[in-house]
Coordinates of C-alpha atoms in Angstrom, one line a residue:
F1 CA -10.3 -1.5 12.4
T2 CA -13.1 -0.8 9.9
G3 CA -16.7 0.0 10.1
S4 CA -17.8 -3.5 9.0
A5 CA -16.5 -6.7 7.3
T6 CA -17.9 -5.2 3.9
E7 CA -15.5 -2.2 4.4
A8 CA -12.6 -4.6 5.3
N9 CA -13.2 -6.7 2.1
N10 CA -13.3 -3.5 0.0
L11 CA -10.2 -2.2 1.5
A12 CA -8.4 -5.5 1.1
I13 CA -9.4 -6.2 -2.5
K14 CA -9.3 -2.7 -4.0
G15 CA -6.3 -1.8 -1.8
A16 CA -4.2 -4.9 -3.0
A17 CA -5.3 -4.7 -6.7
L18 CA -4.8 -0.9 -7.1
R19 CA -1.5 -0.8 -5.1
N20 CA 0.0 -3.6 -6.9
I21 CA -1.4 -2.7 -10.5
G22 CA 2.2 -2.8 -11.8
K23 CA 2.2 -6.6 -11.5
G24 CA -1.0 -7.0 -13.5
K25 CA -4.7 -6.4 -13.7
E26 CA -6.3 -9.6 -12.7
V27 CA -8.4 -10.6 -9.5
V28 CA -9.5 -14.1 -8.6
A29 CA -12.4 -15.4 -6.4
S30 CA -14.7 -18.3 -6.2
V31 CA -18.2 -18.1 -7.7
I32 CA -19.8 -18.3 -4.1
E33 CA -17.9 -15.5 -2.5
H34 CA -20.0 -13.0 -0.5
I35 CA -21.3 -10.0 -2.5
S36 CA -19.0 -7.7 -0.5
V37 CA -16.1 -9.5 -2.2
L38 CA -17.6 -9.8 -5.6
N39 CA -18.8 -6.3 -5.9
P40 CA -15.5 -4.6 -5.5
M41 CA -14.0 -7.1 -7.9
K42 CA -16.7 -6.2 -10.5
E43 CA -16.0 -2.5 -9.8
L44 CA -12.4 -3.2 -10.7
Q45 CA -13.5 -4.6 -14.1
K46 CA -14.7 -1.0 -14.9
N47 CA -11.1 0.0 -14.5
G48 CA -9.6 -2.6 -16.9
F49 CA -9.1 -5.6 -14.4
T50 CA -10.1 -9.2 -15.4
L51 CA -12.2 -11.1 -12.9
N52 CA -11.5 -14.8 -12.9
L53 CA -14.2 -16.7 -11.0
I54 CA -13.3 -20.2 -9.9
P55 CA -16.0 -22.9 -9.9
V56 CA -17.0 -25.0 -7.0
D57 CA -18.1 -28.6 -6.8
S58 CA -21.5 -29.8 -5.6
T59 CA -20.5 -29.3 -1.9
G60 CA -19.2 -25.8 -2.5
M61 CA -15.6 -26.6 -2.4
V62 CA -13.3 -24.6 -4.6
D63 CA -11.8 -26.4 -7.5
L64 CA -8.1 -26.3 -6.7
E65 CA -7.1 -27.3 -10.2
K66 CA -9.0 -24.5 -11.7
L67 CA -7.5 -22.2 -9.1
K68 CA -4.1 -23.2 -10.1
E69 CA -4.9 -22.4 -13.7
A70 CA -6.5 -19.0 -12.8
V71 CA -3.9 -17.5 -10.8
T72 CA -1.1 -16.1 -13.0
K73 CA 1.8 -13.6 -12.7
N74 CA -0.8 -10.9 -13.6
T75 CA -3.1 -11.6 -10.6
T76 CA -2.9 -9.0 -7.8
V77 CA -5.1 -10.6 -5.3
T78 CA -7.0 -13.8 -4.8
S79 CA -10.0 -13.9 -2.4
I80 CA -11.5 -17.1 -1.0
M81 CA -13.8 -17.2 2.1
Y82 CA -12.8 -19.5 4.9
A83 CA -16.3 -20.7 5.7
N84 CA -19.5 -20.2 3.8
N85 CA -22.4 -19.0 6.1
E86 CA -25.1 -20.2 3.7
I87 CA -23.9 -23.7 2.8
G88 CA -21.6 -24.5 5.4
T89 CA -18.5 -25.3 3.3
I90 CA -15.1 -24.9 4.9
E91 CA -12.4 -24.2 2.3
P92 CA -8.9 -25.7 2.7
I93 CA -7.2 -22.4 3.3
K94 CA -3.7 -23.8 3.8
E95 CA -3.7 -25.6 0.4
I96 CA -5.2 -22.4 -1.3
S97 CA -2.6 -20.4 0.2
K98 CA 0.2 -22.7 -1.1
I99 CA -1.2 -22.4 -4.7
V100 CA -1.5 -18.6 -4.5
H101 CA 2.0 -18.2 -2.7
D102 CA 3.7 -20.5 -5.1
K103 CA 3.1 -17.8 -7.8
G104 CA 4.1 -15.0 -5.4
L105 CA 0.6 -13.7 -4.9
Y106 CA -1.5 -12.3 -2.1
L107 CA -4.3 -14.3 -0.6
H108 CA -7.3 -12.4 1.0
V109 CA -9.5 -14.6 3.3
D110 CA -13.0 -13.5 4.4
A111 CA -13.2 -15.1 7.8
A112 CA -16.3 -13.4 9.0
A113 CA -18.4 -16.7 9.2
A114 CA -15.4 -18.7 10.5
A115 CA -13.8 -16.7 13.3
G116 CA -15.1 -17.9 16.7
Y117 CA -16.0 -21.3 15.3
L118 CA -12.9 -22.5 13.4
P119 CA -9.2 -22.1 14.3
V120 CA -7.6 -18.9 12.5
D121 CA -3.9 -18.8 12.5
V122 CA -2.8 -16.2 9.7
Q123 CA 0.8 -17.6 9.9
A124 CA 0.2 -21.3 9.9
Q125 CA -2.6 -20.9 7.2
G126 CA -0.5 -18.5 5.0
I127 CA -3.0 -15.7 5.0
D128 CA -1.9 -12.2 3.8
L129 CA -5.1 -10.3 4.4
L130 CA -8.0 -11.5 6.7
T131 CA -11.4 -9.9 7.2
L132 CA -13.3 -10.2 10.5
S133 CA -16.7 -9.0 11.7
S134 CA -17.4 -8.0 15.2
N135 CA -21.1 -8.9 15.2
D136 CA -20.2 -12.5 14.1
L137 CA -18.0 -12.7 17.2
Y138 CA -20.8 -11.5 19.5
G139 CA -19.4 -8.0 19.4
P140 CA -21.1 -4.7 18.5
Q141 CA -22.6 -4.0 15.2
G142 CA -20.7 -1.6 13.0
A143 CA -17.2 -2.9 13.6
G144 CA -15.0 -5.1 11.5
A145 CA -11.2 -5.6 11.1
L146 CA -8.7 -6.2 8.5
Y147 CA -5.5 -8.0 9.2
V148 CA -2.7 -7.1 6.8
K149 CA 0.5 -9.2 7.0
P150 CA 3.6 -7.0 7.6
G151 CA 5.0 -6.3 4.1
V152 CA 1.8 -6.5 2.1
K153 CA 1.1 -3.2 0.4
L154 CA -2.4 -1.7 0.1

């Protein structure tokens, strides 16, 4: 458990990137990620990481072809939100997971806006790291959670 979804996102992104730095120094996200995902990635840039931002279409859907191009053997973590709380887009997490896993990489999913509204199945959807927010599930403020798949190193 964490103090917030922001803390969980920071732990997932920085933890996966820095723990697996031997694999490379690239991180990948969509251009519409929450600031709590983009800021730790921008912070990693100060440590020599490359940030690859994936474009979205007019409805906010991640461009899967651009994602395939962006994830490389040097990518340590890819982060895509499940559902966007501002525009309502629901990303195809299972398809995204296949793209990321086909290259042997970790997928982080920010599900703060999705949990409680959409099915979340980390095994079926191929999610390695999952962020949740208590207050978005009608729980108390000041509590979040980070699911870490067994074997994933942070």
